[in-house]
Amino acid sequence: MPNPTIPDELICRLRHAERVAVLTGAGISAESGVPTFRDAVTGLWAHYRPEDLATPEAYARDPQLVWNWYQWRRGLVAQAQPNAGHMALAQLEARFPAWTLITQNVDNLHRRAGSRHVVALHGDIARTLCSVEGIEVADWPADGPVPPRCPHCGAGLRPGVVWFGEDLPHAAIDTAFRAAETCDVFLCVGTSTLVYPAAELPFVAHRHRACVVEINPDETPLSPVADYRLAGPAGVVLPALVEALAMADAVTGQA
Ligand code: BV8
Protein backbone atom coordinates (compact mmCIF):
# COMPACT_ATOMS: atom_id res chain seq x y z
CA MET A 1 0.00 0.00 0.00
CA PRO A 2 1.50 3.40 -0.97
CA ASN A 3 2.25 5.70 1.93
CA PRO A 4 -0.86 7.77 2.65
CA THR A 5 -0.49 11.52 2.35
CA ILE A 6 -0.86 13.27 5.68
CA PRO A 7 -2.43 16.73 5.23
CA ASP A 8 0.10 19.52 5.87
CA GLU A 9 -2.31 21.36 8.15
CA LEU A 10 -2.62 18.26 10.34
CA ILE A 11 1.15 18.04 10.62
CA CYS A 12 1.18 21.72 11.56
CA ARG A 13 -1.54 21.12 14.22
CA LEU A 14 0.46 18.22 15.66
CA ARG A 15 3.74 20.14 15.69
CA HIS A 16 2.14 22.91 17.73
CA ALA A 17 0.20 20.57 20.03
CA GLU A 18 1.18 20.31 23.70
CA ARG A 19 -1.45 17.79 24.81
CA VAL A 20 -2.22 14.71 22.71
CA ALA A 21 -4.66 11.92 23.61
CA VAL A 22 -4.95 8.65 21.71
CA LEU A 23 -7.68 6.00 21.89
CA THR A 24 -6.93 2.63 20.32
CA GLY A 25 -9.24 -0.30 19.64
CA ALA A 26 -8.80 -3.83 18.39
CA GLY A 27 -8.04 -2.54 14.88
CA ILE A 28 -4.50 -1.50 15.82
CA SER A 29 -3.71 -5.10 16.78
CA ALA A 30 -5.30 -6.63 13.67
CA GLU A 31 -1.97 -6.41 11.79
CA SER A 32 -0.35 -8.33 14.66
CA GLY A 33 -2.69 -11.21 13.99
CA VAL A 34 -4.95 -10.54 16.99
CA PRO A 35 -8.57 -10.80 15.71
CA THR A 36 -10.74 -7.76 16.34
CA PHE A 37 -13.55 -8.32 18.79
CA ARG A 38 -16.05 -9.00 16.03
CA ASP A 39 -13.58 -11.40 14.35
CA ALA A 40 -12.89 -13.16 17.64
CA VAL A 41 -16.07 -15.12 17.06
CA THR A 42 -15.05 -16.87 13.87
CA GLY A 43 -14.37 -20.52 13.22
CA LEU A 44 -15.25 -22.64 16.24
CA TRP A 45 -16.76 -19.58 17.95
CA ALA A 46 -18.76 -18.54 14.87
CA HIS A 47 -22.13 -19.22 16.46
CA TYR A 48 -21.51 -16.92 19.43
CA ARG A 49 -21.84 -13.14 19.66
CA PRO A 50 -18.94 -11.50 21.57
CA GLU A 51 -21.45 -9.76 23.78
CA ASP A 52 -22.71 -13.27 24.73
CA LEU A 53 -19.28 -14.50 25.80
CA ALA A 54 -17.71 -11.42 27.42
CA THR A 55 -20.28 -11.04 30.24
CA PRO A 56 -20.62 -12.17 33.86
CA GLU A 57 -23.89 -13.88 32.90
CA ALA A 58 -22.16 -15.95 30.20
CA TYR A 59 -19.50 -17.00 32.71
CA ALA A 60 -22.10 -17.91 35.32
CA ARG A 61 -24.07 -19.87 32.72
CA ASP A 62 -21.13 -21.74 31.18
CA PRO A 63 -17.79 -20.99 32.88
CA GLN A 64 -15.97 -23.68 30.89
CA LEU A 65 -17.06 -22.23 27.51
CA VAL A 66 -16.06 -18.70 28.50
CA TRP A 67 -12.76 -19.85 30.02
CA ASN A 68 -11.90 -21.84 26.85
CA TRP A 69 -12.70 -18.84 24.62
CA TYR A 70 -10.27 -16.73 26.60
CA GLN A 71 -7.63 -19.48 26.61
CA TRP A 72 -7.90 -19.55 22.78
CA ARG A 73 -7.54 -15.75 22.58
CA ARG A 74 -4.67 -15.77 25.13
CA GLY A 75 -2.83 -18.17 22.84
CA LEU A 76 -3.23 -15.79 19.91
CA VAL A 77 -2.10 -12.79 21.98
CA ALA A 78 0.92 -14.65 23.37
CA GLN A 79 2.14 -15.33 19.80
CA ALA A 80 1.46 -11.77 18.61
CA GLN A 81 4.15 -9.14 18.21
CA PRO A 82 3.63 -5.37 18.30
CA ASN A 83 3.30 -4.01 14.75
CA ALA A 84 4.49 -0.77 13.13
CA GLY A 85 1.39 1.03 14.41
CA HIS A 86 2.17 0.18 18.05
CA MET A 87 5.83 1.15 17.50
CA ALA A 88 4.88 4.49 15.93
CA LEU A 89 2.74 5.41 18.96
CA ALA A 90 5.60 4.44 21.29
CA GLN A 91 7.86 6.77 19.27
CA LEU A 92 5.39 9.66 19.44
CA GLU A 93 5.03 9.42 23.24
CA ALA A 94 8.42 11.08 23.81
CA ARG A 95 7.54 14.01 21.56
CA PHE A 96 4.69 15.59 23.48
CA PRO A 97 4.77 17.14 26.97
CA ALA A 98 1.35 15.64 27.72
CA TRP A 99 0.67 12.33 25.97
CA THR A 100 -2.14 10.00 27.08
CA LEU A 101 -2.44 6.64 25.32
CA ILE A 102 -5.80 5.07 26.16
CA THR A 103 -6.52 1.56 24.93
CA GLN A 104 -9.60 -0.64 24.85
CA ASN A 105 -7.39 -3.58 23.96
CA VAL A 106 -6.50 -6.30 26.43
CA ASP A 107 -3.43 -7.62 24.54
CA ASN A 108 -0.69 -5.54 26.22
CA LEU A 109 0.93 -4.89 22.81
CA HIS A 110 1.35 -1.14 23.48
CA ARG A 111 3.53 -1.81 26.52
CA ARG A 112 5.45 -4.49 24.63
CA ALA A 113 6.07 -1.90 21.86
CA GLY A 114 7.65 0.44 24.42
CA SER A 115 4.77 2.75 25.33
CA ARG A 116 5.49 3.64 28.96
CA HIS A 117 2.20 5.17 30.09
CA VAL A 118 -0.82 3.18 28.91
CA VAL A 119 -4.36 3.71 30.25
CA ALA A 120 -5.93 0.25 29.91
CA LEU A 121 -9.71 0.69 30.08
CA HIS A 122 -10.73 -2.95 29.66
CA GLY A 123 -8.03 -4.84 31.57
CA ASP A 124 -5.41 -7.37 30.51
CA ILE A 125 -6.24 -10.78 29.04
CA ALA A 126 -3.00 -12.22 30.42
CA ARG A 127 -4.12 -11.60 34.02
CA THR A 128 -6.22 -14.20 35.87
CA LEU A 129 -8.44 -13.37 38.85
CA CYS A 130 -10.57 -15.22 41.34
CA SER A 131 -14.16 -14.69 40.11
CA VAL A 132 -15.31 -14.08 43.70
CA GLU A 133 -12.45 -12.38 45.56
CA GLY A 134 -11.00 -10.55 42.53
CA ILE A 135 -7.46 -11.34 43.68
CA GLU A 136 -4.85 -12.18 41.05
CA VAL A 137 -3.91 -15.87 40.71
CA ALA A 138 -0.61 -16.56 38.94
CA ASP A 139 -0.74 -20.33 38.36
CA TRP A 140 -2.92 -23.39 38.71
CA PRO A 141 -2.59 -27.16 38.11
CA ALA A 142 -2.58 -27.92 34.35
CA ASP A 143 -4.59 -31.09 34.88
CA GLY A 144 -7.17 -29.57 37.22
CA PRO A 145 -10.81 -28.56 36.63
CA VAL A 146 -11.81 -26.10 33.85
CA PRO A 147 -11.96 -23.28 34.73
CA PRO A 148 -9.26 -23.74 37.37
CA ARG A 149 -10.19 -22.99 40.97
CA CYS A 150 -9.01 -20.20 43.29
CA PRO A 151 -6.44 -21.66 45.74
CA HIS A 152 -7.95 -19.51 48.53
CA CYS A 153 -11.71 -19.90 48.20
CA GLY A 154 -12.23 -22.56 45.54
CA ALA A 155 -14.25 -20.29 43.22
CA GLY A 156 -13.66 -20.46 39.47
CA LEU A 157 -10.92 -18.29 37.93
CA ARG A 158 -11.66 -15.68 35.23
CA PRO A 159 -9.63 -13.44 32.91
CA GLY A 160 -8.64 -9.98 34.23
CA VAL A 161 -10.73 -8.12 31.66
CA VAL A 162 -13.79 -5.83 31.97
CA TRP A 163 -16.91 -7.64 30.75
CA PHE A 164 -20.02 -5.99 29.31
CA GLY A 165 -22.13 -4.77 32.21
CA GLU A 166 -19.06 -4.37 34.46
CA ASP A 167 -17.66 -1.02 35.54
CA LEU A 168 -14.37 0.15 34.10
CA PRO A 169 -11.48 0.84 36.50
CA HIS A 170 -12.40 4.27 37.94
CA ALA A 171 -8.88 5.75 37.87
CA ALA A 172 -8.42 4.71 34.22
CA ILE A 173 -11.72 6.12 32.98
CA ASP A 174 -11.24 9.35 34.96
CA THR A 175 -7.77 9.83 33.42
CA ALA A 176 -9.16 9.09 29.97
CA PHE A 177 -12.00 11.61 30.18
CA ARG A 178 -9.71 14.29 31.63
CA ALA A 179 -7.32 13.76 28.71
CA ALA A 180 -10.17 13.94 26.18
CA GLU A 181 -11.42 17.19 27.76
CA THR A 182 -8.04 18.93 27.75
CA CYS A 183 -6.16 17.66 24.69
CA ASP A 184 -5.23 19.74 21.63
CA VAL A 185 -5.28 16.69 19.32
CA PHE A 186 -7.19 13.40 19.76
CA LEU A 187 -6.13 10.41 17.65
CA CYS A 188 -8.80 7.68 17.39
CA VAL A 189 -7.19 4.55 16.01
CA GLY A 190 -8.72 1.21 15.02
CA THR A 191 -11.97 1.32 16.91
CA SER A 192 -15.55 1.00 15.76
CA THR A 193 -16.54 3.54 18.48
CA LEU A 194 -19.47 1.32 19.45
CA VAL A 195 -18.60 0.33 23.01
CA TYR A 196 -19.22 2.80 25.84
CA PRO A 197 -18.00 4.61 27.82
CA ALA A 198 -14.74 4.39 25.76
CA ALA A 199 -16.55 5.37 22.55
CA GLU A 200 -17.62 8.66 24.18
CA LEU A 201 -14.02 9.88 24.45
CA PRO A 202 -13.45 11.18 20.87
CA PHE A 203 -16.82 12.96 20.99
CA VAL A 204 -15.84 14.62 24.29
CA ALA A 205 -12.61 15.77 22.65
CA HIS A 206 -14.59 17.14 19.69
CA ARG A 207 -16.95 19.04 22.03
CA HIS A 208 -13.89 20.54 23.74
CA ARG A 209 -12.62 21.86 20.40
CA ALA A 210 -9.74 19.37 20.03
CA CYS A 211 -8.57 18.40 16.55
CA VAL A 212 -10.01 14.87 16.17
CA VAL A 213 -8.23 12.47 13.79
CA GLU A 214 -9.74 9.09 12.90
CA ILE A 215 -7.39 6.36 11.63
CA ASN A 216 -9.45 3.45 10.35
CA PRO A 217 -9.93 1.81 6.94
CA ASP A 218 -13.70 1.83 7.57
CA GLU A 219 -16.17 4.58 8.45
CA THR A 220 -17.51 4.66 12.00
CA PRO A 221 -20.06 6.79 13.93
CA LEU A 222 -17.14 9.17 14.62
CA SER A 223 -16.33 9.75 10.93
CA PRO A 224 -18.86 12.59 10.38
CA VAL A 225 -17.39 14.72 13.19
CA ALA A 226 -13.68 13.90 12.79
CA ASP A 227 -11.56 16.83 11.58
CA TYR A 228 -9.40 14.39 9.63
CA ARG A 229 -10.10 10.84 8.47
CA LEU A 230 -6.97 8.93 7.50
CA ALA A 231 -8.49 5.90 5.80
CA GLY A 232 -6.01 3.07 6.04
CA PRO A 233 -4.49 0.47 8.33
CA ALA A 234 -2.88 1.81 11.49
CA GLY A 235 0.34 -0.05 10.68
CA VAL A 236 0.71 2.11 7.55
CA VAL A 237 -0.87 5.43 8.56
CA LEU A 238 0.83 5.89 11.95
CA PRO A 239 4.40 5.35 10.61
CA ALA A 240 3.54 7.78 7.79
CA LEU A 241 2.49 10.31 10.44
CA VAL A 242 5.78 9.88 12.29
CA GLU A 243 7.71 10.25 9.03
CA ALA A 244 5.81 13.39 8.00
CA LEU A 245 6.52 14.96 11.40
CA ALA A 246 10.22 14.11 11.11
CA MET A 247 10.39 15.64 7.62
CA ALA A 248 8.69 18.81 8.82
CA ASP A 249 11.16 18.98 11.73
CA ALA A 250 14.07 18.61 9.31
CA VAL A 251 12.79 21.41 7.09
CA THR A 252 12.33 23.80 10.01
CA GLY A 253 15.32 22.47 11.93
CA GLN A 254 13.41 21.81 15.13
CA ALA A 255 11.12 19.21 16.70
C1 BV8 B 1 -20.26 -0.23 31.53
C2 BV8 B 1 -12.79 -6.64 27.19
C3 BV8 B 1 -21.37 0.63 33.44
C4 BV8 B 1 -13.39 -8.02 27.16
C5 BV8 B 1 -14.51 -5.24 26.14
C6 BV8 B 1 -26.89 -2.38 28.60
C7 BV8 B 1 -26.48 -2.98 29.78
C8 BV8 B 1 -25.20 -2.79 30.30
C9 BV8 B 1 -24.33 -1.98 29.64
C10 BV8 B 1 -24.74 -1.42 28.45
C11 BV8 B 1 -26.00 -1.58 27.93
N1 BV8 B 1 -26.08 -0.89 26.77
C12 BV8 B 1 -24.90 -0.28 26.52
C13 BV8 B 1 -24.09 -0.59 27.55
C14 BV8 B 1 -22.77 -0.19 27.73
C15 BV8 B 1 -21.88 -1.33 27.23
C16 BV8 B 1 -21.76 -1.18 25.72
O1 BV8 B 1 -21.15 -0.24 25.28
N2 BV8 B 1 -22.38 -2.10 24.96
C17 BV8 B 1 -22.31 -2.00 23.51
C18 BV8 B 1 -22.39 -3.39 22.90
C19 BV8 B 1 -23.47 -1.12 23.05
N3 BV8 B 1 -20.63 -1.12 27.89
C20 BV8 B 1 -20.35 -1.78 29.02
O2 BV8 B 1 -21.01 -2.68 29.48
C21 BV8 B 1 -19.09 -1.30 29.72
N4 BV8 B 1 -19.37 -1.13 31.12
O3 BV8 B 1 -20.89 0.49 30.79
O4 BV8 B 1 -20.38 -0.22 32.91
C22 BV8 B 1 -22.66 -0.13 33.42
C23 BV8 B 1 -22.72 -1.30 34.15
C24 BV8 B 1 -23.93 -1.98 34.19
C25 BV8 B 1 -25.05 -1.50 33.48
C26 BV8 B 1 -24.94 -0.33 32.72
C27 BV8 B 1 -23.74 0.35 32.67
C28 BV8 B 1 -17.99 -2.33 29.58
C29 BV8 B 1 -17.52 -2.37 28.13
C30 BV8 B 1 -16.23 -3.19 28.05
C31 BV8 B 1 -16.49 -4.54 27.43
N5 BV8 B 1 -15.21 -5.24 27.24
N6 BV8 B 1 -13.30 -5.85 26.06
C32 BV8 B 1 -12.80 -8.85 26.06
O5 BV8 B 1 -11.96 -8.37 25.28
O6 BV8 B 1 -13.17 -10.05 26.00
S1 BV8 B 1 -15.08 -4.39 24.81
C33 BV8 B 1 -14.42 -5.04 23.37
O7 BV8 B 1 -15.29 -4.72 22.33
C34 BV8 B 1 -13.12 -4.40 22.97
O8 BV8 B 1 -12.30 -4.10 24.08
C35 BV8 B 1 -13.49 -3.15 22.21
O9 BV8 B 1 -13.52 -2.04 23.05
C36 BV8 B 1 -14.93 -3.43 21.85
C37 BV8 B 1 -15.16 -3.41 20.39
O10 BV8 B 1 -14.35 -4.49 19.81
P1 BV8 B 1 -14.06 -4.60 18.18
O11 BV8 B 1 -15.28 -4.15 17.46
O12 BV8 B 1 -13.39 -5.83 17.71
O13 BV8 B 1 -12.95 -3.66 18.05
P2 BV8 B 1 -13.17 -2.29 17.70
O14 BV8 B 1 -14.41 -1.70 18.25
O15 BV8 B 1 -11.97 -1.71 18.19
O16 BV8 B 1 -13.43 -2.41 16.06
C38 BV8 B 1 -12.38 -2.77 15.21
C39 BV8 B 1 -12.17 -1.52 14.35
O17 BV8 B 1 -10.88 -1.54 13.80
C40 BV8 B 1 -13.15 -1.46 13.20
O18 BV8 B 1 -13.68 -0.16 13.07
C41 BV8 B 1 -12.26 -1.79 11.97
O19 BV8 B 1 -12.69 -1.08 10.83
C42 BV8 B 1 -10.94 -1.25 12.41
N7 BV8 B 1 -9.76 -1.89 11.82
C43 BV8 B 1 -9.63 -3.14 11.36
N8 BV8 B 1 -8.35 -3.34 10.93
C44 BV8 B 1 -7.69 -2.17 11.15
C45 BV8 B 1 -8.58 -1.25 11.71
N9 BV8 B 1 -8.21 0.00 12.05
C46 BV8 B 1 -6.94 0.36 11.81
N10 BV8 B 1 -6.01 -0.46 11.28
C47 BV8 B 1 -6.35 -1.73 10.93
N11 BV8 B 1 -5.44 -2.54 10.39
mmCIF file of C-alpha atoms and ligand atoms in Angstrom, residues 24-28 30-31 35-39 51 54 69-70 73 104-106 122-123 125 161-168 189-198 215-220 232-235, ligand 1:
data_model
loop_
_atom_site.group_PDB
_atom_site.id
_atom_site.type_symbol
_atom_site.label_atom_id
_atom_site.label_comp_id
_atom_site.label_asym_id
_atom_site.label_seq_id
_atom_site.Cartn_x
_atom_site.Cartn_y
_atom_site.Cartn_z
ATOM 1 C CA THR A 24 -6.934 2.626 20.316
ATOM 2 C CA GLY A 25 -9.236 -0.302 19.644
ATOM 3 C CA ALA A 26 -8.797 -3.833 18.391
ATOM 4 C CA GLY A 27 -8.040 -2.545 14.876
ATOM 5 C CA ILE A 28 -4.499 -1.502 15.817
ATOM 6 C CA ALA A 30 -5.300 -6.626 13.667
ATOM 7 C CA GLU A 31 -1.965 -6.408 11.791
ATOM 8 C CA PRO A 35 -8.570 -10.803 15.709
ATOM 9 C CA THR A 36 -10.737 -7.758 16.335
ATOM 10 C CA PHE A 37 -13.547 -8.324 18.787
ATOM 11 C CA ARG A 38 -16.053 -8.999 16.026
ATOM 12 C CA ASP A 39 -13.585 -11.397 14.351
ATOM 13 C CA GLU A 51 -21.451 -9.762 23.785
ATOM 14 C CA ALA A 54 -17.705 -11.416 27.422
ATOM 15 C CA TRP A 69 -12.699 -18.836 24.616
ATOM 16 C CA TYR A 70 -10.268 -16.728 26.604
ATOM 17 C CA ARG A 73 -7.536 -15.747 22.583
ATOM 18 C CA GLN A 104 -9.602 -0.641 24.847
ATOM 19 C CA ASN A 105 -7.388 -3.581 23.962
ATOM 20 C CA VAL A 106 -6.502 -6.298 26.432
ATOM 21 C CA HIS A 122 -10.729 -2.950 29.658
ATOM 22 C CA GLY A 123 -8.033 -4.835 31.569
ATOM 23 C CA ILE A 125 -6.243 -10.783 29.042
ATOM 24 C CA VAL A 161 -10.735 -8.117 31.659
ATOM 25 C CA VAL A 162 -13.791 -5.833 31.972
ATOM 26 C CA TRP A 163 -16.906 -7.638 30.746
ATOM 27 C CA PHE A 164 -20.017 -5.993 29.311
ATOM 28 C CA GLY A 165 -22.130 -4.772 32.210
ATOM 29 C CA GLU A 166 -19.059 -4.373 34.459
ATOM 30 C CA ASP A 167 -17.660 -1.023 35.542
ATOM 31 C CA LEU A 168 -14.374 0.151 34.102
ATOM 32 C CA VAL A 189 -7.188 4.551 16.009
ATOM 33 C CA GLY A 190 -8.722 1.207 15.019
ATOM 34 C CA THR A 191 -11.973 1.322 16.909
ATOM 35 C CA SER A 192 -15.551 1.004 15.758
ATOM 36 C CA THR A 193 -16.536 3.540 18.481
ATOM 37 C CA LEU A 194 -19.474 1.320 19.449
ATOM 38 C CA VAL A 195 -18.597 0.327 23.014
ATOM 39 C CA TYR A 196 -19.219 2.797 25.839
ATOM 40 C CA PRO A 197 -17.998 4.605 27.823
ATOM 41 C CA ALA A 198 -14.743 4.392 25.759
ATOM 42 C CA ILE A 215 -7.386 6.363 11.631
ATOM 43 C CA ASN A 216 -9.446 3.450 10.353
ATOM 44 C CA PRO A 217 -9.931 1.808 6.938
ATOM 45 C CA ASP A 218 -13.697 1.829 7.571
ATOM 46 C CA GLU A 219 -16.166 4.575 8.447
ATOM 47 C CA THR A 220 -17.514 4.662 11.996
ATOM 48 C CA GLY A 232 -6.005 3.069 6.042
ATOM 49 C CA PRO A 233 -4.485 0.468 8.327
ATOM 50 C CA ALA A 234 -2.884 1.811 11.492
ATOM 51 C CA GLY A 235 0.342 -0.051 10.676
HETATM 52 C C1 BV8 B 1 -20.263 -0.230 31.531
HETATM 53 C C2 BV8 B 1 -12.793 -6.637 27.188
HETATM 54 C C3 BV8 B 1 -21.373 0.635 33.441
HETATM 55 C C4 BV8 B 1 -13.386 -8.020 27.164
HETATM 56 C C5 BV8 B 1 -14.505 -5.239 26.140
HETATM 57 C C6 BV8 B 1 -26.888 -2.381 28.604
HETATM 58 C C7 BV8 B 1 -26.478 -2.979 29.784
HETATM 59 C C8 BV8 B 1 -25.202 -2.790 30.303
HETATM 60 C C9 BV8 B 1 -24.325 -1.982 29.638
HETATM 61 C C10 BV8 B 1 -24.742 -1.416 28.450
HETATM 62 C C11 BV8 B 1 -26.000 -1.578 27.931
HETATM 63 N N1 BV8 B 1 -26.084 -0.885 26.765
HETATM 64 C C12 BV8 B 1 -24.904 -0.276 26.520
HETATM 65 C C13 BV8 B 1 -24.093 -0.590 27.551
HETATM 66 C C14 BV8 B 1 -22.766 -0.192 27.731
HETATM 67 C C15 BV8 B 1 -21.884 -1.328 27.233
HETATM 68 C C16 BV8 B 1 -21.764 -1.184 25.725
HETATM 69 O O1 BV8 B 1 -21.153 -0.245 25.279
HETATM 70 N N2 BV8 B 1 -22.380 -2.100 24.960
HETATM 71 C C17 BV8 B 1 -22.312 -2.000 23.512
HETATM 72 C C18 BV8 B 1 -22.390 -3.387 22.902
HETATM 73 C C19 BV8 B 1 -23.471 -1.121 23.048
HETATM 74 N N3 BV8 B 1 -20.628 -1.116 27.888
HETATM 75 C C20 BV8 B 1 -20.347 -1.784 29.019
HETATM 76 O O2 BV8 B 1 -21.006 -2.682 29.480
HETATM 77 C C21 BV8 B 1 -19.095 -1.299 29.720
HETATM 78 N N4 BV8 B 1 -19.370 -1.131 31.121
HETATM 79 O O3 BV8 B 1 -20.894 0.487 30.791
HETATM 80 O O4 BV8 B 1 -20.383 -0.221 32.911
HETATM 81 C C22 BV8 B 1 -22.661 -0.129 33.422
HETATM 82 C C23 BV8 B 1 -22.721 -1.300 34.146
HETATM 83 C C24 BV8 B 1 -23.933 -1.984 34.187
HETATM 84 C C25 BV8 B 1 -25.048 -1.497 33.484
HETATM 85 C C26 BV8 B 1 -24.942 -0.333 32.722
HETATM 86 C C27 BV8 B 1 -23.740 0.350 32.672
HETATM 87 C C28 BV8 B 1 -17.988 -2.333 29.578
HETATM 88 C C29 BV8 B 1 -17.524 -2.369 28.127
HETATM 89 C C30 BV8 B 1 -16.226 -3.185 28.045
HETATM 90 C C31 BV8 B 1 -16.486 -4.536 27.433
HETATM 91 N N5 BV8 B 1 -15.212 -5.242 27.239
HETATM 92 N N6 BV8 B 1 -13.300 -5.848 26.063
HETATM 93 C C32 BV8 B 1 -12.798 -8.854 26.058
HETATM 94 O O5 BV8 B 1 -11.961 -8.369 25.284
HETATM 95 O O6 BV8 B 1 -13.172 -10.048 26.000
HETATM 96 S S1 BV8 B 1 -15.080 -4.386 24.815
HETATM 97 C C33 BV8 B 1 -14.420 -5.044 23.369
HETATM 98 O O7 BV8 B 1 -15.290 -4.718 22.327
HETATM 99 C C34 BV8 B 1 -13.116 -4.401 22.971
HETATM 100 O O8 BV8 B 1 -12.300 -4.095 24.077
HETATM 101 C C35 BV8 B 1 -13.495 -3.151 22.210
HETATM 102 O O9 BV8 B 1 -13.519 -2.041 23.049
HETATM 103 C C36 BV8 B 1 -14.930 -3.425 21.846
HETATM 104 C C37 BV8 B 1 -15.156 -3.414 20.390
HETATM 105 O O10 BV8 B 1 -14.345 -4.490 19.813
HETATM 106 P P1 BV8 B 1 -14.057 -4.601 18.179
HETATM 107 O O11 BV8 B 1 -15.276 -4.152 17.462
HETATM 108 O O12 BV8 B 1 -13.390 -5.832 17.715
HETATM 109 O O13 BV8 B 1 -12.951 -3.661 18.046
HETATM 110 P P2 BV8 B 1 -13.174 -2.288 17.695
HETATM 111 O O14 BV8 B 1 -14.412 -1.703 18.251
HETATM 112 O O15 BV8 B 1 -11.972 -1.706 18.186
HETATM 113 O O16 BV8 B 1 -13.427 -2.413 16.056
HETATM 114 C C38 BV8 B 1 -12.377 -2.771 15.206
HETATM 115 C C39 BV8 B 1 -12.170 -1.520 14.346
HETATM 116 O O17 BV8 B 1 -10.877 -1.538 13.800
HETATM 117 C C40 BV8 B 1 -13.154 -1.458 13.201
HETATM 118 O O18 BV8 B 1 -13.680 -0.163 13.069
HETATM 119 C C41 BV8 B 1 -12.262 -1.786 11.973
HETATM 120 O O19 BV8 B 1 -12.686 -1.083 10.826
HETATM 121 C C42 BV8 B 1 -10.944 -1.252 12.406
HETATM 122 N N7 BV8 B 1 -9.764 -1.885 11.817
HETATM 123 C C43 BV8 B 1 -9.629 -3.145 11.358
HETATM 124 N N8 BV8 B 1 -8.353 -3.335 10.926
HETATM 125 C C44 BV8 B 1 -7.686 -2.165 11.147
HETATM 126 C C45 BV8 B 1 -8.576 -1.247 11.714
HETATM 127 N N9 BV8 B 1 -8.215 0.003 12.048
HETATM 128 C C46 BV8 B 1 -6.939 0.365 11.813
HETATM 129 N N10 BV8 B 1 -6.014 -0.464 11.282
HETATM 130 C C47 BV8 B 1 -6.355 -1.726 10.935
HETATM 131 N N11 BV8 B 1 -5.439 -2.543 10.391
#
